[in-house]
Short mmCIF file of C-alpha atoms in Angstrom, two decimals:
data_model
loop_
_atom_site.label_atom_id
_atom_site.label_comp_id
_atom_site.label_asym_id
_atom_site.label_seq_id
_atom_site.Cartn_x
_atom_site.Cartn_y
_atom_site.Cartn_z
CA MET Q 252 0.00 0.00 0.00
CA LYS Q 253 2.79 2.36 0.97
CA LYS Q 254 4.63 1.45 -2.20
CA ASN Q 255 1.58 2.26 -4.34
CA ARG Q 256 1.27 5.63 -2.60
CA LEU Q 257 4.91 6.43 -3.37
CA VAL Q 258 4.38 5.50 -7.01
CA LEU Q 259 1.36 7.81 -7.21
CA ILE Q 260 3.30 10.65 -5.59
CA PHE Q 261 6.13 10.09 -8.07
CA ILE Q 262 3.72 10.13 -11.03
CA PHE Q 263 2.00 13.30 -9.80
CA SER Q 264 5.41 14.90 -9.29
CA LEU Q 265 6.37 14.12 -12.89
CA ILE Q 266 3.07 15.58 -14.14
CA LEU Q 267 3.61 18.72 -12.05
CA ILE Q 268 7.17 19.12 -13.38
CA PHE Q 269 5.91 18.67 -16.94
CA LEU Q 270 3.17 21.28 -16.48
CA LEU Q 271 5.63 23.74 -14.94
CA GLY Q 272 7.96 23.16 -17.89
CA VAL Q 273 5.18 23.90 -20.39
CA LEU Q 274 4.29 27.05 -18.46
CA LEU Q 275 7.89 28.27 -18.46
CA VAL Q 276 8.31 27.58 -22.19
CA THR Q 277 5.07 29.45 -22.94
CA ARG Q 278 6.16 32.42 -20.84
CA ASN Q 279 9.57 32.45 -22.55
CA VAL Q 280 7.97 32.42 -26.01
CA GLN Q 281 5.68 35.31 -25.06
CA HIS Q 282 8.61 37.19 -23.56
CA THR Q 283 10.66 36.61 -26.72
CA GLU Q 284 7.80 37.92 -28.89
CA GLN Q 285 7.56 41.02 -26.71
CA LYS Q 286 11.33 41.47 -26.71
CA ASN Q 287 11.53 41.09 -30.49
CA MET Q 288 8.90 43.78 -31.00
CA LEU Q 289 10.39 45.98 -28.28
CA ASN Q 290 13.82 45.71 -29.88
CA MET Q 291 12.53 46.15 -33.42
CA SER Q 292 14.60 48.83 -35.08
CA ILE Q 293 13.01 52.26 -34.65
CA ASN Q 294 13.38 54.37 -37.77
CA LYS Q 295 13.94 57.88 -36.42
CA ASN Q 296 14.57 59.22 -39.92
CA LEU Q 297 10.93 58.70 -40.91
CA GLY Q 298 7.67 59.98 -39.50
CA GLY Q 299 6.80 63.04 -37.49
CA ASP Q 300 3.97 64.93 -35.85
CA PHE Q 301 1.23 66.82 -37.65
CA ILE Q 302 -1.96 68.80 -37.09
CA LEU Q 303 -4.28 68.51 -40.10
CA PRO Q 304 -8.02 68.71 -40.91
CA SER Q 305 -9.74 65.36 -40.41
CA THR Q 306 -13.02 63.55 -40.86
CA LEU Q 307 -13.52 63.77 -37.08
CA GLY Q 308 -14.90 67.27 -37.61
CA LYS Q 309 -11.84 68.88 -36.06
CA PRO Q 310 -8.10 68.96 -36.77
CA LEU Q 311 -6.26 65.81 -35.80
CA ASP Q 312 -3.18 66.41 -33.66
CA SER Q 313 -0.93 63.37 -33.87
CA MET Q 314 0.35 64.18 -30.38
CA SER Q 315 -3.11 63.22 -29.08
CA LEU Q 316 -2.46 59.66 -30.30
CA ARG Q 317 0.35 59.09 -27.82
CA GLY Q 318 -0.23 56.08 -25.64
CA GLN Q 319 -2.03 54.23 -28.42
CA ILE Q 320 -0.90 52.22 -31.42
CA THR Q 321 -1.51 53.77 -34.83
CA LEU Q 322 -1.62 52.52 -38.40
CA ILE Q 323 -1.16 55.16 -41.11
CA THR Q 324 -1.51 54.79 -44.85
CA PHE Q 325 -1.61 57.27 -47.73
CA GLY Q 326 -3.83 57.44 -50.81
CA TYR Q 327 -6.78 59.25 -52.37
CA ALA Q 328 -10.53 58.74 -52.64
CA ASN Q 329 -10.64 58.11 -56.40
CA CYS Q 330 -8.01 55.40 -56.27
CA ALA Q 331 -9.32 52.33 -58.07
CA GLU Q 332 -6.69 49.69 -57.28
CA ILE Q 333 -4.13 50.27 -54.52
CA CYS Q 334 -6.27 52.00 -51.88
CA PRO Q 335 -9.22 49.58 -51.86
CA ILE Q 336 -6.83 46.68 -51.22
CA GLY Q 337 -5.12 48.49 -48.36
CA LEU Q 338 -8.37 49.74 -46.82
CA MET Q 339 -9.95 46.29 -46.90
CA GLN Q 340 -6.79 44.99 -45.27
CA LEU Q 341 -7.08 47.63 -42.52
CA HIS Q 342 -10.73 46.70 -42.04
CA GLU Q 343 -9.71 43.07 -41.51
CA VAL Q 344 -7.09 44.16 -38.97
CA ILE Q 345 -9.69 46.20 -37.05
CA LYS Q 346 -12.15 43.31 -37.16
CA GLY Q 347 -9.46 40.85 -36.09
CA LEU Q 348 -8.55 42.89 -33.01
CA ASP Q 349 -12.23 43.24 -32.07
CA GLU Q 350 -12.67 44.68 -28.56
CA LYS Q 351 -9.04 45.87 -28.45
CA THR Q 352 -9.56 48.37 -31.28
CA ASN Q 353 -10.12 51.16 -28.76
CA HIS Q 354 -6.33 51.08 -28.35
CA LEU Q 355 -5.75 51.40 -32.11
CA ASN Q 356 -5.97 54.40 -34.42
CA VAL Q 357 -6.21 53.87 -38.16
CA ILE Q 358 -5.49 56.93 -40.32
CA PHE Q 359 -5.79 57.46 -44.06
CA VAL Q 360 -3.94 60.53 -45.36
CA SER Q 361 -5.30 61.86 -48.65
CA PHE Q 362 -2.95 63.16 -51.35
CA ASP Q 363 -5.79 65.02 -53.06
CA SER Q 364 -6.17 68.54 -51.66
CA SER Q 365 -9.09 69.17 -54.07
CA ASN Q 366 -11.24 66.48 -52.43
CA ASP Q 367 -13.29 67.70 -49.46
CA LEU Q 368 -13.52 65.91 -46.13
CA ASN Q 369 -17.15 64.89 -46.63
CA ASN Q 370 -16.27 62.97 -49.79
CA LEU Q 371 -13.26 61.46 -48.04
CA SER Q 372 -15.41 60.42 -45.07
CA ASN Q 373 -18.01 58.79 -47.33
CA TYR Q 374 -15.28 56.93 -49.18
CA LEU Q 375 -13.66 55.58 -46.01
CA HIS Q 376 -16.99 54.57 -44.47
CA LYS Q 377 -17.44 52.10 -47.32
CA PHE Q 378 -14.53 50.16 -45.84
CA ASP Q 379 -14.71 50.86 -42.11
CA PRO Q 380 -16.33 53.75 -40.18
CA SER Q 381 -13.51 53.81 -37.62
CA ILE Q 382 -10.85 54.80 -40.18
CA ILE Q 383 -9.94 58.48 -39.75
CA GLY Q 384 -9.41 60.52 -42.90
CA VAL Q 385 -6.83 63.33 -42.92
CA ALA Q 386 -6.36 65.97 -45.61
CA GLY Q 387 -4.65 69.33 -46.08
CA SER Q 388 -3.20 71.76 -48.58
CA GLU Q 389 -0.75 70.57 -51.21
CA ASP Q 390 2.14 72.01 -49.18
CA GLU Q 391 0.96 70.40 -45.93
CA ILE Q 392 0.57 66.98 -47.51
CA ALA Q 393 3.86 67.33 -49.38
CA TYR Q 394 5.62 68.08 -46.09
CA LEU Q 395 4.03 65.14 -44.27
CA THR Q 396 4.60 62.62 -47.08
CA LYS Q 397 8.23 63.68 -47.31
CA ARG Q 398 8.67 62.91 -43.62
CA PHE Q 399 7.24 59.43 -44.19
CA GLY Q 400 9.24 58.85 -47.36
CA VAL Q 401 6.11 58.63 -49.53
CA VAL Q 402 6.36 59.40 -53.25
CA TYR Q 403 3.14 60.07 -55.21
CA PRO Q 404 3.57 61.51 -58.73
CA LYS Q 405 0.39 63.33 -59.76
CA GLU Q 406 -1.24 62.37 -63.03
CA ARG Q 407 -4.51 62.96 -64.86
CA ASN Q 408 -6.96 60.15 -65.49
CA LEU Q 409 -9.18 59.76 -68.55
CA GLU Q 410 -12.00 61.72 -66.88
CA GLY Q 411 -9.67 64.65 -66.23
CA GLY Q 412 -9.49 64.08 -62.48
CA ALA Q 413 -6.34 63.78 -60.40
CA SER Q 414 -4.71 60.41 -59.85
CA PHE Q 415 -1.54 59.51 -58.02
CA ASP Q 416 0.97 56.76 -58.57
CA HIS Q 417 1.79 55.41 -55.10
CA ASN Q 418 2.70 52.18 -53.29
CA GLY Q 419 0.06 51.95 -50.53
CA PHE Q 420 2.45 51.12 -47.71
CA ILE Q 421 1.01 50.86 -44.18
CA TYR Q 422 3.04 52.27 -41.28
CA LEU Q 423 2.85 50.85 -37.76
CA LEU Q 424 3.52 53.44 -35.06
CA ASP Q 425 4.04 52.52 -31.43
CA GLN Q 426 2.64 54.28 -28.37
CA LEU Q 427 5.39 56.93 -28.61
CA GLY Q 428 4.73 57.66 -32.27
CA HIS Q 429 7.80 55.81 -33.54
CA ILE Q 430 7.60 53.79 -36.76
CA ARG Q 431 8.10 50.13 -35.86
CA ALA Q 432 7.16 48.44 -39.14
CA ILE Q 433 6.24 49.25 -42.73
CA TYR Q 434 3.94 46.81 -44.53
CA GLN Q 435 3.14 46.34 -48.18
CA ASN Q 436 -0.61 46.44 -48.68
CA ARG Q 437 -0.69 42.70 -49.35
CA THR Q 438 1.04 41.79 -46.09
CA PRO Q 439 -0.92 39.01 -44.31
CA VAL Q 440 -3.42 40.50 -41.87
CA LYS Q 441 -2.38 37.96 -39.22
CA ARG Q 442 1.15 39.35 -39.21
CA ILE Q 443 -0.03 42.93 -38.69
CA ILE Q 444 -2.37 41.84 -35.89
CA SER Q 445 0.43 39.84 -34.27
CA ASP Q 446 2.75 42.88 -34.30
CA ILE Q 447 0.04 45.10 -32.81
CA GLN Q 448 -0.68 42.58 -30.06
CA SER Q 449 3.04 42.34 -29.29
CA LEU Q 450 3.20 46.10 -28.82
CA GLN Q 451 0.08 46.00 -26.66
CA ARG Q 452 1.61 43.31 -24.43
CA VAL Q 453 4.85 45.26 -24.09
CA SER Q 454 2.88 48.36 -23.08
CA CYS Q 455 0.82 46.33 -20.60
CA CYS Q 456 3.90 44.79 -18.99
CA ASP Q 457 5.63 48.18 -18.72
CA LYS Q 458 2.79 49.67 -16.63
#
C-alpha cells in the first residue's frame, strides 16, 4: 500500500514538473515575442507629428495619439486599385482585433487637396467607419509625405481628375509615435495583428 502511494506521488510529481515546464516555455515564447517587438529597429529618420483637418470634424493632432498604437496609410478617394486593397486589409485588422480596437488608431492621409472631407469620409466609411481621414493643402501633404518617405507623382486620369501613382504602404507606429514596421498592402493580416498585439503586451507589462 505504501509502495503504491509512493508510485502515485512520483507520477503526480512528474506531471507537475511537466506542467511547470510547459508554463515556463510558454512564458519564454511570449517574452521573446515582446522582446523582439520591443527591440525592433526604430526608424527615427521617418515619421513626425502633424496637425491637419480630419473627418472627425476637427483637426487631428498626432500628439493626441500618444499612448495608443496607430496605423497610417496614404492614398486618395478616387483610387481604383491600390487604396481599396489596403483599406480592406485595414478593415480586416480592425475586425481581427475586435474589442481591443479602442487602443488602435487607423489613419488614411489623402494626397488630393481638391477632395473635401465629406467625400473622403463617405469613401472611407465604405470600408470601415472607424478609419480616420486626414487631408490638407498641397504644401501640408507634401511636407508630411516627405517625412514618411512617400512618393506620389500626380497624373490625370481619362475623366480629367487627379490620380496619383503610389505604393500603398502601411506604417505601424508605437505608443510613442515611432515607426516600428512598414507593410506592403498585401502583407498578411495575421502578421499585422500579431505585431500590434506584441506592442500591446509590451505596453501592458511596462505599466
